[in-house]
Short mmCIF file of C-alpha atoms in Angstrom, two decimals:
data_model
loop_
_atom_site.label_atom_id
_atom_site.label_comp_id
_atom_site.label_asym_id
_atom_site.label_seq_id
_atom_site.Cartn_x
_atom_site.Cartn_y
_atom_site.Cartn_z
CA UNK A 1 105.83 93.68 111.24
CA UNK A 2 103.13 91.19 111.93
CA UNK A 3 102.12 88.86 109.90
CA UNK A 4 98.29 88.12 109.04
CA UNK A 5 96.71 85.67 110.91
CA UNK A 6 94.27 84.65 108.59
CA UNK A 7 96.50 85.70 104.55
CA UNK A 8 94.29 85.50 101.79
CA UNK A 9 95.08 82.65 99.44
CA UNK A 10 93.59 83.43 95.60
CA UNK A 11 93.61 80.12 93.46
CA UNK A 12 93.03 81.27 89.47
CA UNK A 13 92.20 78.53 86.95
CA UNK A 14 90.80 79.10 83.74
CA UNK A 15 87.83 76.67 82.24
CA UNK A 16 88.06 78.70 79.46
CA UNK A 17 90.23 80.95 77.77
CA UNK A 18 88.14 84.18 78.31
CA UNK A 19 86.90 82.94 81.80
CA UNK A 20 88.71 83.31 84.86
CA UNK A 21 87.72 81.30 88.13
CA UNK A 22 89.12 82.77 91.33
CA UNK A 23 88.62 80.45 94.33
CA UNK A 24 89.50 82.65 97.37
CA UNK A 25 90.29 81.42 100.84
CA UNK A 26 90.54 83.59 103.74
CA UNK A 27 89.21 87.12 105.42
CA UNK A 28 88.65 88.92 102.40
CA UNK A 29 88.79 92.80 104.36
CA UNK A 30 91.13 96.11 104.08
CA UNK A 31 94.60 93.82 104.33
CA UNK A 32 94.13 91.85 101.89
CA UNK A 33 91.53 93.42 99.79
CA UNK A 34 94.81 94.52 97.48
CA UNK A 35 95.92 91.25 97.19
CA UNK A 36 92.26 90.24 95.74
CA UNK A 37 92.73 92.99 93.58
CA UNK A 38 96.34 92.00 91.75
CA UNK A 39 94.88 88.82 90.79
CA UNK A 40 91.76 90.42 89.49
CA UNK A 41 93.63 93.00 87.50
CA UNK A 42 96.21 90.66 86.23
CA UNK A 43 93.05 88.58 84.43
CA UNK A 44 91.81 92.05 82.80
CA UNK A 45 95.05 92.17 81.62
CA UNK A 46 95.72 88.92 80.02
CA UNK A 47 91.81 89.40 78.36
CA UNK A 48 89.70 87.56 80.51
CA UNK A 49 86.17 88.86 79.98
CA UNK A 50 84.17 86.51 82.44
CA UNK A 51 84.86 86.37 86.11
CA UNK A 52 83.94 83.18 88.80
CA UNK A 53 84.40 84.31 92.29
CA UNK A 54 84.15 81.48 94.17
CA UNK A 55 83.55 82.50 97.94
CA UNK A 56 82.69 79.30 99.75
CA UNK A 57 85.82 79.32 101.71
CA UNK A 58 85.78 83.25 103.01
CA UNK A 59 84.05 83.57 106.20
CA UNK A 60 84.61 86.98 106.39
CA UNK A 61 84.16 89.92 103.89
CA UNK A 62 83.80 93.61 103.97
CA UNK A 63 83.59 96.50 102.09
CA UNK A 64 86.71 96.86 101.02
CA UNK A 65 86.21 93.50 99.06
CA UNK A 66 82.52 94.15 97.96
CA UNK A 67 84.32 97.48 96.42
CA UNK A 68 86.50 95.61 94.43
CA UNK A 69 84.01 93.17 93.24
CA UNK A 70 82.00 95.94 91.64
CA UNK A 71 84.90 97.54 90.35
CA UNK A 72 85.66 94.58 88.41
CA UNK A 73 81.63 94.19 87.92
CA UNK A 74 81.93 97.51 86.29
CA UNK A 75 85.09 96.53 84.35
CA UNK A 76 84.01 93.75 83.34
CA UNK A 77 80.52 95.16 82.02
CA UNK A 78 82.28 97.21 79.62
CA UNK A 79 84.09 94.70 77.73
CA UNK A 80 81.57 93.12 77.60
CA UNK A 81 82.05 90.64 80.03
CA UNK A 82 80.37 89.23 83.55
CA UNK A 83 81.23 88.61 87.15
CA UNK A 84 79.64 85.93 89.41
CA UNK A 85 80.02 84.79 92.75
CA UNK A 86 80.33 81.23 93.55
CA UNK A 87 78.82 79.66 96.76
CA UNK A 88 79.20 82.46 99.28
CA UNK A 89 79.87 81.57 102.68
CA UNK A 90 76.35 82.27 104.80
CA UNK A 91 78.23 85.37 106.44
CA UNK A 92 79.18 86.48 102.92
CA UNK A 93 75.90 86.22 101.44
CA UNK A 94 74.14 88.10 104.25
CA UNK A 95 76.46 91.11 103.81
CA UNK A 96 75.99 90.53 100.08
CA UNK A 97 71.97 90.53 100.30
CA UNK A 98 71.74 93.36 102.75
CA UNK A 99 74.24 95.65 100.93
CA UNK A 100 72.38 95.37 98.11
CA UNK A 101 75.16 93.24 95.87
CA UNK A 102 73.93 90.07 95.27
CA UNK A 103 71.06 92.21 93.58
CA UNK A 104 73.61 93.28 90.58
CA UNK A 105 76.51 90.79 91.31
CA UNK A 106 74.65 87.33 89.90
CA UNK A 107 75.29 84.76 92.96
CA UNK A 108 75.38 81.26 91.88
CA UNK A 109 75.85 77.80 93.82
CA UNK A 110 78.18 76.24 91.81
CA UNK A 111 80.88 76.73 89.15
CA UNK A 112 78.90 74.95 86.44
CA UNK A 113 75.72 76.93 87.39
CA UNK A 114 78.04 80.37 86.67
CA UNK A 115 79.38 78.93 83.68
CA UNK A 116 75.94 78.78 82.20
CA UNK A 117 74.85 81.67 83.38
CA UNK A 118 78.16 82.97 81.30
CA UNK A 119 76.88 81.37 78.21
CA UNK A 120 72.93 82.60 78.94
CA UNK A 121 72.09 85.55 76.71
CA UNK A 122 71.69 88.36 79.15
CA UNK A 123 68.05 88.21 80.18
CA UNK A 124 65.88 91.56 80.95
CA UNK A 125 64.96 91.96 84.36
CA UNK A 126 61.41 91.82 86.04
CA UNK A 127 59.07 88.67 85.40
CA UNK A 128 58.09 87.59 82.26
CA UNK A 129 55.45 88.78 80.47
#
């Protein structure tokens, strides 16, 4: 059996007990996607409402990570809860922009920028009047 060039490493820290920060490293794509996954699940489980996915070190992503992200986007909605990406790599954020994600998926530049975005009462969208 081969082993992956490039394995997926998932960091999870919690700044807070219902917030989860995931700091991913590595080709985020169909090996490893389930990986990305576990850790994401294993949050839900232990009650984390709010997730950080911080992307800066994943130069590669497709869709079998942008699925999972809005699974866990639509997870997390119900609870209610939030997910937000964290400093996508430029590769990342061009698949993110032309797929459409970073459209629903709030994409933020740094961790304390998502955290307040966490604490933000959910704004309506459009401009304002």
């Amino acid at each position: 059996m081969p082993i992956a060039q490039d394995p997926l490493s998932v960091e999870v820290t919690l700044p807070r007990e219902d917030v989860a920060l995931l700091t991913v490293e590595g080709y985020l794509d169909v090996d490893t996607a389930t990986e990305f996954q576990h850790h994401l699940a294993n949050q839900l489980h232990h009650g984390r409402r709010h997730f950080l996915l911080d992307l800066s070190a994943v130069p590669f992503m497709d869709s079998s990570g942008m699925n999972i992200i809005l699974r866990v986007y639509q997870e997390a909605r119900e609870l209610p809860g939030s997910v937000h990406i964290i400093a996508p790599t430029p590769a990342v954020r061009r698949i993110l922009d032309l797929t459409g994600v970073s459209i629903t998926v709030p994409v933020s530049e740094s961790v304390d920028e998502a955290l307040e975005r966490v604490d933000a009462p959910e704004a309506p969208a459009g401009p304002a009047a």
